[in-house]
PDB file of C-alpha atoms in Angstrom:
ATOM      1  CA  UNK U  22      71.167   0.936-123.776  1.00  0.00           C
ATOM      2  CA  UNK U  23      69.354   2.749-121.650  1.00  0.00           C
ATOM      3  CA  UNK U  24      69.910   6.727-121.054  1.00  0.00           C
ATOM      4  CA  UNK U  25      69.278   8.565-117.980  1.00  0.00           C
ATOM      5  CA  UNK U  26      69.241  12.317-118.405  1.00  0.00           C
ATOM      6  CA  UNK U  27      68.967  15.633-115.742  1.00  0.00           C
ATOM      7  CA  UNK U  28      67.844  18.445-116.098  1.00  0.00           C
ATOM      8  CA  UNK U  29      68.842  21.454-115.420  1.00  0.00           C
ATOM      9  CA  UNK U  30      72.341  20.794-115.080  1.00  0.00           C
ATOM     10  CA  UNK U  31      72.497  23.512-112.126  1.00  0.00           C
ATOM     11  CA  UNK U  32      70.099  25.418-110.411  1.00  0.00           C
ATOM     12  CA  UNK U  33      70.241  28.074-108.090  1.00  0.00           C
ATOM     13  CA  UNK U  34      66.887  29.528-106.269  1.00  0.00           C
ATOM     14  CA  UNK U  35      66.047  31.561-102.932  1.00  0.00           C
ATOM     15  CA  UNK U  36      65.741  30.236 -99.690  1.00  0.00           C
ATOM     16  CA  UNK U  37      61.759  28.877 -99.150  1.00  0.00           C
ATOM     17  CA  UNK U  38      60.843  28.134-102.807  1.00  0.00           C
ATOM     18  CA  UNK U  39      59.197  25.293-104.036  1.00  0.00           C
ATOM     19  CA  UNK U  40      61.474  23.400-106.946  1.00  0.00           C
ATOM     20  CA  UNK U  41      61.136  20.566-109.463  1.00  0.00           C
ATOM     21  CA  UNK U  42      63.958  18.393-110.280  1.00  0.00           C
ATOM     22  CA  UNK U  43      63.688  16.337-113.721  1.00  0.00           C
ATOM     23  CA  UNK U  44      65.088  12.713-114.477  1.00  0.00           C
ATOM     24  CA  UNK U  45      64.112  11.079-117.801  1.00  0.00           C
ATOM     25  CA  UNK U  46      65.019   7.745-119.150  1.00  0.00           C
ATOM     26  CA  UNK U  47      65.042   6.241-122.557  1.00  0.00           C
ATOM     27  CA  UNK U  48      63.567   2.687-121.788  1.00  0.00           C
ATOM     28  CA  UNK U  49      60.724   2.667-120.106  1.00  0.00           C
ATOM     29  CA  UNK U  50      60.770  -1.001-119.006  1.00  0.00           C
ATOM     30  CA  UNK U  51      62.578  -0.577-115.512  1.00  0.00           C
ATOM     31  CA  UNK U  52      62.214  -1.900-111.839  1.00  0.00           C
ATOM     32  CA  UNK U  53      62.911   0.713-109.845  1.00  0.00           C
ATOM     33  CA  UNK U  54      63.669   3.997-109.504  1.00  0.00           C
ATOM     34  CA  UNK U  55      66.271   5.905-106.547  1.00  0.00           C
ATOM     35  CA  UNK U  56      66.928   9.298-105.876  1.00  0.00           C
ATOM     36  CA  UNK U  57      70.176  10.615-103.903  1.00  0.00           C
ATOM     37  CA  UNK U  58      72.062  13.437-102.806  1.00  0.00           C
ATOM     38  CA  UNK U  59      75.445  13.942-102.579  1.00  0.00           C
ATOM     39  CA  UNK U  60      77.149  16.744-101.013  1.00  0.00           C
ATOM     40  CA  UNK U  61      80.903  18.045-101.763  1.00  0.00           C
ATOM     41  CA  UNK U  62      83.972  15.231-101.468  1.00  0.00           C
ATOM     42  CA  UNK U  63      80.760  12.927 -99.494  1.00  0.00           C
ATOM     43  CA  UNK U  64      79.446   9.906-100.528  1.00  0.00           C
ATOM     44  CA  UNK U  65      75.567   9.454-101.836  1.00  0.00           C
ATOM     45  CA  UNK U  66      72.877   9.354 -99.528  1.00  0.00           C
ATOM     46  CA  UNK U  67      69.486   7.737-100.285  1.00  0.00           C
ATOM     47  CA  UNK U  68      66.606  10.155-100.670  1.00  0.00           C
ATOM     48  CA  UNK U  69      63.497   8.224-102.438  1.00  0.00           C
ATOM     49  CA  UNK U  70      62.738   4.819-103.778  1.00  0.00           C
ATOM     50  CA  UNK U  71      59.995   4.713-106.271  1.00  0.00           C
ATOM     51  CA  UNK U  72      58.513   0.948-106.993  1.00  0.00           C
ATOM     52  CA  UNK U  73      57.742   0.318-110.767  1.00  0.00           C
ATOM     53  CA  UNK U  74      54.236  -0.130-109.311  1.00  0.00           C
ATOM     54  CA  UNK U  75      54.515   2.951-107.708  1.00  0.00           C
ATOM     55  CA  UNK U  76      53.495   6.539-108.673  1.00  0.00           C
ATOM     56  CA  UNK U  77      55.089   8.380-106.279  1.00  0.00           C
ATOM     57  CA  UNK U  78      56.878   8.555-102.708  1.00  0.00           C
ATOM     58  CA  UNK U  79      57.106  11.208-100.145  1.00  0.00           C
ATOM     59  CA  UNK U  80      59.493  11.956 -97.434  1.00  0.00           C
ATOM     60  CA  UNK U  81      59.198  15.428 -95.125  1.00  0.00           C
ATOM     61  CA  UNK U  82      59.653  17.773 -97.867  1.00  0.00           C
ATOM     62  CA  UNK U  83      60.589  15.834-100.676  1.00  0.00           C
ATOM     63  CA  UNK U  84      58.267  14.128-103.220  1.00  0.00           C
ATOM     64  CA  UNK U  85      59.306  11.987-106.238  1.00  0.00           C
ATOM     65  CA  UNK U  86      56.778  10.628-108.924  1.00  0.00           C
ATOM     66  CA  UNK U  87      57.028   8.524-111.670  1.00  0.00           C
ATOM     67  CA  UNK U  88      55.679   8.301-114.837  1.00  0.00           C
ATOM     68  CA  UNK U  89      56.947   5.106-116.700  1.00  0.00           C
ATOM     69  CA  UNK U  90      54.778   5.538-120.042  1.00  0.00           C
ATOM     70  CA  UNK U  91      56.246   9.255-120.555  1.00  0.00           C
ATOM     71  CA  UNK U  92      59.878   8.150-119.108  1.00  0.00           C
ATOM     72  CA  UNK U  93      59.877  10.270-116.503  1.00  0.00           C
ATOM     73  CA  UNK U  94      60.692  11.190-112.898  1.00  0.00           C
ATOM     74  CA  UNK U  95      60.660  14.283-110.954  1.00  0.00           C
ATOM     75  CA  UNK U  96      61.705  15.556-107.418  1.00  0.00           C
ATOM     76  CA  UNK U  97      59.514  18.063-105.594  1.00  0.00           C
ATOM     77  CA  UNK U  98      61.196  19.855-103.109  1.00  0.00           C
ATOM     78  CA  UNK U  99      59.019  22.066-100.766  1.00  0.00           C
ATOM     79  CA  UNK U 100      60.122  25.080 -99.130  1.00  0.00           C
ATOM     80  CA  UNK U 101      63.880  25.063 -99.890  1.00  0.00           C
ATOM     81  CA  UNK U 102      66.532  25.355 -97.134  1.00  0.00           C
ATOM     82  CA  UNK U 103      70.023  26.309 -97.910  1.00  0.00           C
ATOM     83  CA  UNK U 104      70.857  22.711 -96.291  1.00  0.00           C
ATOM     84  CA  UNK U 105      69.392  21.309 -99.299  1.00  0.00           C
ATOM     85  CA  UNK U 106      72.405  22.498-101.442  1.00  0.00           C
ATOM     86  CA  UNK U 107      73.804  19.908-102.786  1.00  0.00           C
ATOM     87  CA  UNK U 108      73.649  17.728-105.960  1.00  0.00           C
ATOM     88  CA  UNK U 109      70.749  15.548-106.703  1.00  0.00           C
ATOM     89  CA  UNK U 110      71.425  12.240-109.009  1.00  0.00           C
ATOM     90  CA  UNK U 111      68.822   9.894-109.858  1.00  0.00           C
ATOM     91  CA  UNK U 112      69.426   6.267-110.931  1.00  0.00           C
ATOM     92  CA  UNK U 113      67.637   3.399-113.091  1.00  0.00           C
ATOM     93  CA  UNK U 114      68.310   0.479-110.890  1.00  0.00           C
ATOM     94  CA  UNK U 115      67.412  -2.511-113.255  1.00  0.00           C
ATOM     95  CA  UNK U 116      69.986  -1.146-115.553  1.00  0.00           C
ATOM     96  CA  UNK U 117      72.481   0.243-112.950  1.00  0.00           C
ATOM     97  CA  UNK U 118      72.753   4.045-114.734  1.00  0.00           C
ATOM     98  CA  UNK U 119      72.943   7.364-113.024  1.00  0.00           C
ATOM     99  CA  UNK U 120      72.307  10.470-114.428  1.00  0.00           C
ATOM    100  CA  UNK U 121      74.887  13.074-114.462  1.00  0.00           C
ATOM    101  CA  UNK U 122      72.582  15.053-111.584  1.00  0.00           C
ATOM    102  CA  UNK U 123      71.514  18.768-110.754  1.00  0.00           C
ATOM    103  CA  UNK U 124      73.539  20.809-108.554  1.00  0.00           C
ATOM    104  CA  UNK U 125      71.218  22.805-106.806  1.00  0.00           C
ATOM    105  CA  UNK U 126      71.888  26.076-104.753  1.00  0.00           C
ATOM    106  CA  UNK U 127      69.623  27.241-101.812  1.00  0.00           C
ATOM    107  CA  UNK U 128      70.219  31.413-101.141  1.00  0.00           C
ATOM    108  CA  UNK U 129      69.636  32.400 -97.555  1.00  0.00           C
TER     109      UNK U 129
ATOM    110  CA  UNK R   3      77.699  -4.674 -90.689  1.00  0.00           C
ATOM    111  CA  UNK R   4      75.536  -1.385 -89.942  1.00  0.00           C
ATOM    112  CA  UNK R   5      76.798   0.345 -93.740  1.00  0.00           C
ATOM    113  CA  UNK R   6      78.615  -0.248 -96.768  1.00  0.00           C
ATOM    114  CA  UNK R   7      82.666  -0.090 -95.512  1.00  0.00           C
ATOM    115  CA  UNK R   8      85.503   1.078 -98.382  1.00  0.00           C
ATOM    116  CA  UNK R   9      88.959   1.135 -97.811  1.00  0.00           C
ATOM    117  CA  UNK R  10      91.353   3.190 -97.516  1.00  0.00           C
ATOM    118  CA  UNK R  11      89.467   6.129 -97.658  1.00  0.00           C
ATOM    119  CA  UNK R  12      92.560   7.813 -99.681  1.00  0.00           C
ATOM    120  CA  UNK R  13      95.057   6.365-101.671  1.00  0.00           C
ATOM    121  CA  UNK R  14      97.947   8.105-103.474  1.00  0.00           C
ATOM    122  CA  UNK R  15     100.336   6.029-105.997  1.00  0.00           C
ATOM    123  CA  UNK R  16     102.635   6.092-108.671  1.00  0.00           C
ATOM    124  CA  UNK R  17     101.977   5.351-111.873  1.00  0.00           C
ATOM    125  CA  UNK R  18     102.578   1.948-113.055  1.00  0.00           C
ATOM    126  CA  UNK R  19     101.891   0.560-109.496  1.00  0.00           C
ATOM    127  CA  UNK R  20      98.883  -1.667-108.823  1.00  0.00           C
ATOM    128  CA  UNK R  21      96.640  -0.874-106.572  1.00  0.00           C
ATOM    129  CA  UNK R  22      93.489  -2.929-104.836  1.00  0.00           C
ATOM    130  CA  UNK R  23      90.267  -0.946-103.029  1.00  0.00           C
ATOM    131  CA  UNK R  24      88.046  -2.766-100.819  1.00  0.00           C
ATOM    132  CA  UNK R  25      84.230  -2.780-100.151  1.00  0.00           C
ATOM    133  CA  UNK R  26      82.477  -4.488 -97.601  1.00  0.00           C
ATOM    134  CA  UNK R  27      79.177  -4.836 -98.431  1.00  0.00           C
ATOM    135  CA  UNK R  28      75.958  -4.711 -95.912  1.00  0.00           C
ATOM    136  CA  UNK R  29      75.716  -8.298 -94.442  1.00  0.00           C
ATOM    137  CA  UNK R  30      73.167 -10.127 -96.425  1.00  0.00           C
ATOM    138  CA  UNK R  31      72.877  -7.910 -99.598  1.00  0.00           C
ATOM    139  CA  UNK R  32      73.274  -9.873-102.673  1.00  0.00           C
ATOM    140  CA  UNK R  33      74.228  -7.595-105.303  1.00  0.00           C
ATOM    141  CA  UNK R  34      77.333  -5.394-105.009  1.00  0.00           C
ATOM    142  CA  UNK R  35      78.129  -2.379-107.504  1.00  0.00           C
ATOM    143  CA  UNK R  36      81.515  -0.220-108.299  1.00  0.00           C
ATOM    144  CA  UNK R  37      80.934   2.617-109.278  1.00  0.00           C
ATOM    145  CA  UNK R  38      84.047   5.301-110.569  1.00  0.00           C
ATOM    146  CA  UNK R  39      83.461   9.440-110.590  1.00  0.00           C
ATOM    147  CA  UNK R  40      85.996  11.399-112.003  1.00  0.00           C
ATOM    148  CA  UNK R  41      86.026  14.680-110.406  1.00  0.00           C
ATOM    149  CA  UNK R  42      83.278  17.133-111.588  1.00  0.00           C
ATOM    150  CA  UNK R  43      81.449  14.107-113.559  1.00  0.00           C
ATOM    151  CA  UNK R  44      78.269  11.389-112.808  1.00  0.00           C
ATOM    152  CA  UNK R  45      78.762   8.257-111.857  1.00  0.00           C
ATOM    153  CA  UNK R  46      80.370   5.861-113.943  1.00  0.00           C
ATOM    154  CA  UNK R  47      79.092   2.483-113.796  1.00  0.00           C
ATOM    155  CA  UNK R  48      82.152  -0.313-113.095  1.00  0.00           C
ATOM    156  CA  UNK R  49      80.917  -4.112-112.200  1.00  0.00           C
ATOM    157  CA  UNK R  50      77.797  -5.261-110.853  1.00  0.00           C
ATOM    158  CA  UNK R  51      77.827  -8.555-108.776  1.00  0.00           C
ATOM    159  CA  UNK R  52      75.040 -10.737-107.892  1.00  0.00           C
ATOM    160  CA  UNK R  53      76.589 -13.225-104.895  1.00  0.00           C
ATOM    161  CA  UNK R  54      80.333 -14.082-106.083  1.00  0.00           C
ATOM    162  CA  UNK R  55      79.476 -14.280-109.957  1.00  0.00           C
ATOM    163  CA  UNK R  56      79.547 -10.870-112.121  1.00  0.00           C
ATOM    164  CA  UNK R  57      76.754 -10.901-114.398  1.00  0.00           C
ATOM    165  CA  UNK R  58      78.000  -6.989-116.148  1.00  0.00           C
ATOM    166  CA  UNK R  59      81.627  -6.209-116.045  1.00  0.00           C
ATOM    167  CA  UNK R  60      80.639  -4.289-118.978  1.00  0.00           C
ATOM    168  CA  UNK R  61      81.962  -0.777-117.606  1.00  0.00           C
ATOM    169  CA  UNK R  62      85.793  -2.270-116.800  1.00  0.00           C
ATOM    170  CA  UNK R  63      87.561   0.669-119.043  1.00  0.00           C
ATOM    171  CA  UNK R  64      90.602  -1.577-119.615  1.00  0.00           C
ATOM    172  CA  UNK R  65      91.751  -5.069-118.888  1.00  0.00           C
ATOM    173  CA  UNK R  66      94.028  -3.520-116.308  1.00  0.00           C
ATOM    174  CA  UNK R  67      90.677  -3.697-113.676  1.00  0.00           C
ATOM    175  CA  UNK R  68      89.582  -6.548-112.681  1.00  0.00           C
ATOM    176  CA  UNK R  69      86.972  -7.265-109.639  1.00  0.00           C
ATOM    177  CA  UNK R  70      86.067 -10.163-107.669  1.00  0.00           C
ATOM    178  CA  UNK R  71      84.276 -11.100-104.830  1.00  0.00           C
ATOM    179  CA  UNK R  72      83.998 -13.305-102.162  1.00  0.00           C
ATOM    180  CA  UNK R  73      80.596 -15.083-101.144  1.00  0.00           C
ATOM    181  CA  UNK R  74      78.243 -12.476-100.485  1.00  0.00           C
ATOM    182  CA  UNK R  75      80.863 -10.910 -98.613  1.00  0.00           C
ATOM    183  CA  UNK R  76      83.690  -8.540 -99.794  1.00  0.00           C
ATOM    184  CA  UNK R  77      84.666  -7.264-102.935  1.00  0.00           C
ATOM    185  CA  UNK R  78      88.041  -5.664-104.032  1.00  0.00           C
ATOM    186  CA  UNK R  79      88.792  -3.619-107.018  1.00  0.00           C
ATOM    187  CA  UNK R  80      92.230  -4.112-108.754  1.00  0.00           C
ATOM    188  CA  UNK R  81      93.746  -1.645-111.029  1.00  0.00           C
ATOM    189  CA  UNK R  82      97.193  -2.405-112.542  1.00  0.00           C
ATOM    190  CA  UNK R  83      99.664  -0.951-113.792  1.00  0.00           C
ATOM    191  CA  UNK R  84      97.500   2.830-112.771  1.00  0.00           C
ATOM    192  CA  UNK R  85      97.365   5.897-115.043  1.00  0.00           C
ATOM    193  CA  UNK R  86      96.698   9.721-114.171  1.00  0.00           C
ATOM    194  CA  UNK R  87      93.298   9.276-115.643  1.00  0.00           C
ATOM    195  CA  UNK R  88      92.903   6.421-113.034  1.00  0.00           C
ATOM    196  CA  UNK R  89      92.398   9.164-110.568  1.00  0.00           C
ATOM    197  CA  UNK R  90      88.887   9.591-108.984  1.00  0.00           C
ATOM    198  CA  UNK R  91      86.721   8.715-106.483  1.00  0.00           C
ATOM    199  CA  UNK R  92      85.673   4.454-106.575  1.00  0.00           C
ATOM    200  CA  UNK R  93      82.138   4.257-104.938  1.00  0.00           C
ATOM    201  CA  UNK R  94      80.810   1.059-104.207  1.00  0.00           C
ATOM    202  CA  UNK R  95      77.177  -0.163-103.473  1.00  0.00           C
ATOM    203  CA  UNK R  96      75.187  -3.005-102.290  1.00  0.00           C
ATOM    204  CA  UNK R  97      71.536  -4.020-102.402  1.00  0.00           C
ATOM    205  CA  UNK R  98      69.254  -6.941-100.826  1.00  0.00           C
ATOM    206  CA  UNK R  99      68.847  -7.446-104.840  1.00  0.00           C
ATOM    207  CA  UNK R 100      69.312  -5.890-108.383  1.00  0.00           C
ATOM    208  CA  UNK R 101      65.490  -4.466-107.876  1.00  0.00           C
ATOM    209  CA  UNK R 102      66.178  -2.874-104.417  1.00  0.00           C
ATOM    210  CA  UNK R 103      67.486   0.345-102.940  1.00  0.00           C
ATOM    211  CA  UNK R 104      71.358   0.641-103.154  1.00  0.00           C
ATOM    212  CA  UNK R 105      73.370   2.487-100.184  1.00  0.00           C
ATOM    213  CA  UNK R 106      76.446   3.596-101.055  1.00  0.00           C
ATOM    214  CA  UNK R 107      79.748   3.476 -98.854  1.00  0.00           C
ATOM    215  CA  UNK R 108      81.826   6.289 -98.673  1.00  0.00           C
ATOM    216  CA  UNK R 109      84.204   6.064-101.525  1.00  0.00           C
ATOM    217  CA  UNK R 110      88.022   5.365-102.373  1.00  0.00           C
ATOM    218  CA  UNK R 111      89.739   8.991-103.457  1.00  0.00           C
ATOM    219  CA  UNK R 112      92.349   7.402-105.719  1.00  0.00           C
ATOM    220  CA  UNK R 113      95.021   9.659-106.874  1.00  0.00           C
ATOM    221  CA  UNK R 114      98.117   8.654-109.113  1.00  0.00           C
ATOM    222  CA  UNK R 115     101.221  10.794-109.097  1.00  0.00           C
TER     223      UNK R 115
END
C-alpha cells in the first residue's frame, strides 16, 4: 500500500526566501505526480503536474521535481510572498493517496 | 461544465438521519474521486470511479456509505444513519483519466448535531 509522507509538518519563514517542500512515497512505480494548495475552509487548487517521464515542472515561482528511483518529490518555491501561506499537499495519482501536507507561513 | 460542482455547500443534520452530497463532475472526465477531511487532517481517500463502475471503494469507513454514479456524469455520496464523527468536509474530484491531473470542487462541510 503505498505511503505518501510530508515533510515538515509546518513551516514558517520570512517574506522573500527561497523554500523546499518534501513529498516522499513508498512505491516507486507511479504515473503521476500533483501538487496543490489549499487555503483555510477552501477547496484544493492545482499547482504542478509532474509526468512519470518527467523530471520536473515549473510554473512562475514554483518548481517541482521528481525523482522516482529515490521516491521523491520536492516543491521549490522562489522568493516567498505572504500570499503563499497556505498548506501544500501532494498526491500519488495512480494510487489516489495524499499526503497529510505542509502548512507553510510567509512573514511580511 | 467549466469546474467540478458539489452540493450543498453546507449541510447540518441529526444524527441517525441520512444524508446524500452531490458532485458534478467536469463534462467528459472519466474518473471521479471522494475524498473526506476531517477538520485539521489530510485527505482521506473515499471511492474512485472510472465511468459508472467503481473499481476501489476500498476507503468506504462503514457500510452506512455507499456511492454511485451515473454515466460519466454525476455522482452522489450517501451516508446513513450519520454519526458525529461523520462530520467533515466531502471533497470530490474528477480527471480525463486515473493518470491525469485531478481538480477538485469545492467541498460538502457536513456537520451532524
Amino acid at each position: 500500500k503505498q505511503e505518501v509522507t510530508q515533510i515538515p509538518a509546518a513551516l514558517s519563514v520570512p517574506e522573500g526566501e527561497n523554500l523546499v517542500l518534501n513529498c516522499s512515497f513508498t512505491d516507486s512505480a507511479i504515473y503521476n505526480l500533483q501538487w496543490f494548495r489549499q487555503d483555510p475552509g477552501k477547496g484544493l487548487t492545482s499547482l504542478l503536474l509532474i509526468q512519470s517521464s518527467q523530471r520536473e515542472q515549473t510554473s512562475g515561482r514554483l518548481n517541482a521535481s521528481l525523482d522516482k528511483s529515490s521516491g521523491r518529490s520536492t516543491l521549490y518555491i522562489a522568493a516567498s510572498q505572504p500570499g503563499d501561506s497556505a498548506t501544500y499537499l501532494c498526491a500519488v495519482l495512480s494510487d489516489m493517496r495524499f499526503g497529510a501536507g505542509t502548512r507553510l507561513t510567509v512573514k511580511p | 461544465g467549466a469546474g467540478v460542482s458539489q452540493s450543498p455547500s453546507n449541510k447540518v443534520t441529526e444524527k441517525g438521519k441520512d444524508v446524500e452530497l452531490r458532485c458534478d463532475p467536469i463534462s467528459g472526465h472519466t474518473a471521479l474521486y471522494w475524498y473526506r477531511q476531517r477538520l485539521g487532517q489530510g485527505l482521506e481517500f473515499l471511492i474512485y470511479f472510472q465511468g459508472n463502475s467503481a473499481p476501489d471503494k476500498s476507503g468506504l469507513p462503514s457500510d452506512r456509505f455507499s456511492a454511485e454514479r451515473t454515466g460519466e456524469s454525476v455522482s452522489t455520496l450517501t451516508i446513513q444513519r450519520t454519526q458525529q464523527e461523520d462530520s467533515a468536509v466531502y471533497l470530490c474530484a474528477s480527471s480525463l483519466s486515473p493518470s491525469d491531473g485531478y481538480t477538485f470542487g469545492s467541498g460538502t462541510r457536513l456537520t451532524v448535531v
